[in-house]
C-alpha positions as semicolon CSV with decimal commas, in nm:
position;residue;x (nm);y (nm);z (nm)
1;X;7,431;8,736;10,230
2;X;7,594;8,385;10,279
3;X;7,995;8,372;10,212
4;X;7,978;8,049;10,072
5;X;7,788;8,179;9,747
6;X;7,946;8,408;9,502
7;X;7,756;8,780;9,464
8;X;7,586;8,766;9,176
9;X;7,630;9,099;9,038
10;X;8,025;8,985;9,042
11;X;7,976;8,697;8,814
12;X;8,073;8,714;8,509
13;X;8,028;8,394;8,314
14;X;8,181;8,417;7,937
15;X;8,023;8,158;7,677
16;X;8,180;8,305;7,373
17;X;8,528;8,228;7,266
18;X;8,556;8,639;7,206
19;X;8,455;8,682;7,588
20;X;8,749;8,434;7,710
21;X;9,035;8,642;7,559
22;X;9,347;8,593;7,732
23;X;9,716;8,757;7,643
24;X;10,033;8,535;7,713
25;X;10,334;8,768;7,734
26;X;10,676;8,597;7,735
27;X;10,985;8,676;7,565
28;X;11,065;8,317;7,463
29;X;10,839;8,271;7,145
30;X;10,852;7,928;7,145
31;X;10,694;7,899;7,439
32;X;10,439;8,213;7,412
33;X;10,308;8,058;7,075
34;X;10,270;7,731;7,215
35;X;10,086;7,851;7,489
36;X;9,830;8,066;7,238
37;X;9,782;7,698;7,038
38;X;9,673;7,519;7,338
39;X;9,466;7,777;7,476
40;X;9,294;7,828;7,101
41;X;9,253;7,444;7,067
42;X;9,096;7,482;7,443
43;X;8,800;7,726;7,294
44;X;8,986;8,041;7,407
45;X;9,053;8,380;7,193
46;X;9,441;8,373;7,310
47;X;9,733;8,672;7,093
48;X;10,051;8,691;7,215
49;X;10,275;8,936;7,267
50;X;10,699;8,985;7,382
51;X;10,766;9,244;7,585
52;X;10,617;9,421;7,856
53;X;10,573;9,726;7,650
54;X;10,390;9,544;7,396
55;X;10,148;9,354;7,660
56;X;10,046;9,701;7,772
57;X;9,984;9,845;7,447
58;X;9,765;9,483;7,371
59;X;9,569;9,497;7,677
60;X;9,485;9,835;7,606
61;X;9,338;9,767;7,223
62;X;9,220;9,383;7,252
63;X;9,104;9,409;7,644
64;X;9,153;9,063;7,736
65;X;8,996;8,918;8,088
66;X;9,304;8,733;8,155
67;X;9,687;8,827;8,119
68;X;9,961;8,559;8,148
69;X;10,297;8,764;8,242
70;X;10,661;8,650;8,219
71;X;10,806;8,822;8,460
72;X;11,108;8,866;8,301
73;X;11,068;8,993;7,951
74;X;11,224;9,289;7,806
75;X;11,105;9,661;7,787
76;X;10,938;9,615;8,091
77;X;10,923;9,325;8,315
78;X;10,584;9,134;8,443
79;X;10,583;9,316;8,794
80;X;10,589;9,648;8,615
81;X;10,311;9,514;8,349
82;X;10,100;9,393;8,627
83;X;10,150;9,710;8,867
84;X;10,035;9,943;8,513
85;X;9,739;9,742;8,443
86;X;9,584;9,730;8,845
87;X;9,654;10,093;8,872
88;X;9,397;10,152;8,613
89;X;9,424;10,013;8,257
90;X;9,291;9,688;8,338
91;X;9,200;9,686;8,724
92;X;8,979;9,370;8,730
93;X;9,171;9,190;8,452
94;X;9,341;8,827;8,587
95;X;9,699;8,845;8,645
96;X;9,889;8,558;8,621
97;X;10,292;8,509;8,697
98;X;10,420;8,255;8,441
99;X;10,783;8,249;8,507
100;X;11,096;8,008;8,618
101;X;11,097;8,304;8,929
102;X;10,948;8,112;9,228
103;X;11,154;8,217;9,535
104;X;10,957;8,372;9,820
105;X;11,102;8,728;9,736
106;X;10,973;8,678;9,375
107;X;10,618;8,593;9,481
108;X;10,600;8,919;9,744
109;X;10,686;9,091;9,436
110;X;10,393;8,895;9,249
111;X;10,165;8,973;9,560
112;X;10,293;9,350;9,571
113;X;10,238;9,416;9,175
114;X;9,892;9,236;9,227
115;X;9,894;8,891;9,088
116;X;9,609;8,662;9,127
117;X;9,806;8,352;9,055
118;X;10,174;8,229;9,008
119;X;10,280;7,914;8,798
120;X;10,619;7,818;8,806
121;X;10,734;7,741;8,496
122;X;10,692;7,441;8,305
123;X;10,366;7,494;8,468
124;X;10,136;7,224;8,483
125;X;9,885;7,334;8,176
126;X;9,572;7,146;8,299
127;X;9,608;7,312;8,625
128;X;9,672;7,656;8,422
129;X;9,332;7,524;8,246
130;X;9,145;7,464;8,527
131;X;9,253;7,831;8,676
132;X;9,124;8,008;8,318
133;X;8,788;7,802;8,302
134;X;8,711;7,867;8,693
135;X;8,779;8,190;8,666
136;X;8,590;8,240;8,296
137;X;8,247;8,025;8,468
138;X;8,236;8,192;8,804
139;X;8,463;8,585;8,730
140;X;8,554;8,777;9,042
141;X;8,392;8,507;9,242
142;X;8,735;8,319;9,177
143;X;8,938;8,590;9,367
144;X;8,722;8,574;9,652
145;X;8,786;8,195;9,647
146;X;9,136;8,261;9,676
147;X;9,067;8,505;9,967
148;X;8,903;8,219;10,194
149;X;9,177;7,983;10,072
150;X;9,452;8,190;10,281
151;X;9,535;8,498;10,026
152;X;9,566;8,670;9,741
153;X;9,778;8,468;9,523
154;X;9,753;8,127;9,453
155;X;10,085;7,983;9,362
156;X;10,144;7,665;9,186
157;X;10,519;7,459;9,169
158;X;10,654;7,383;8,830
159;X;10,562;7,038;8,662
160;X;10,826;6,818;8,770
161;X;11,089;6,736;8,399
């Protein structure tokens, strides 16, 4: 099979707003419901959630195909969320860092806990955008993507103030 082409049993293209769900955890509410209205105004089913705890308990009643993880919040931080849900609650789910956290140490602790991506906060949302509708049009094809770009984890640098 050629490289260059996704598998096709691996896509998983979503043209329903209730097959692009996608859960933004962050303790700062501002911020997680403004993040929900652009996503819902972008044709996506977006909740929110603000603490780790609670983005567990979410994922495990709404099931969304993408989770957006402070890594910082409360009751359990994003690198604990994201560790829970690839050890079995949500294996194939996309994780992506959304946090002010960009060091090197921070993103081997993304890359450990099994990110796919890592925006640095204020992140860039048509980049963010461009990440959810890739990844909603093309599914696990995206990761491999990544793979061939030089790793897991694609990082991208805050949105200059």
């Amino acid at each position: 099979m050629n490289s260059d082409k996704p598998d096709p049993a691996r896509v998983r293209p979503a043209t329903t707003v209730a097959q692009r769900r996608v859960l933004v955890a962050d303790d700062d509410s501002d911020l997680a419901h403004s993040m929900v209205t652009i996503l819902r105004a972008e044709g996506f089913d977006a909740q929110y959630v603000y603490t780790g705890l609670d983005a567990v308990t979410m994922t495990r009643r709404w099931q969304p195909q993408v989770v957006l993880l402070d890594l910082t919040m409360s009751q359990g931080s994003g690198w604990e969320v994201a560790s829970t849900l690839r050890s079995g609650l949500a294996p194939d789910c996309l994780l992506i860092a959304h946090s002010a956290l960009d060091a090197p140490e921070d993103i081997e602790r993304c890359i450990e806990a099994g990110f796919d991506a890592h925006f640095a906060k204020p992140c860039d949302i048509d980049s963010l955008l461009q990440v959810l509708r890739g990844y909603y049009s093309i599914g696990d094809a995206w990761r491999q993507s990544a793979a061939q770009e030089g790793g897991r984890l694609k990082t991208f640098p805050a949105t200059p103030r």
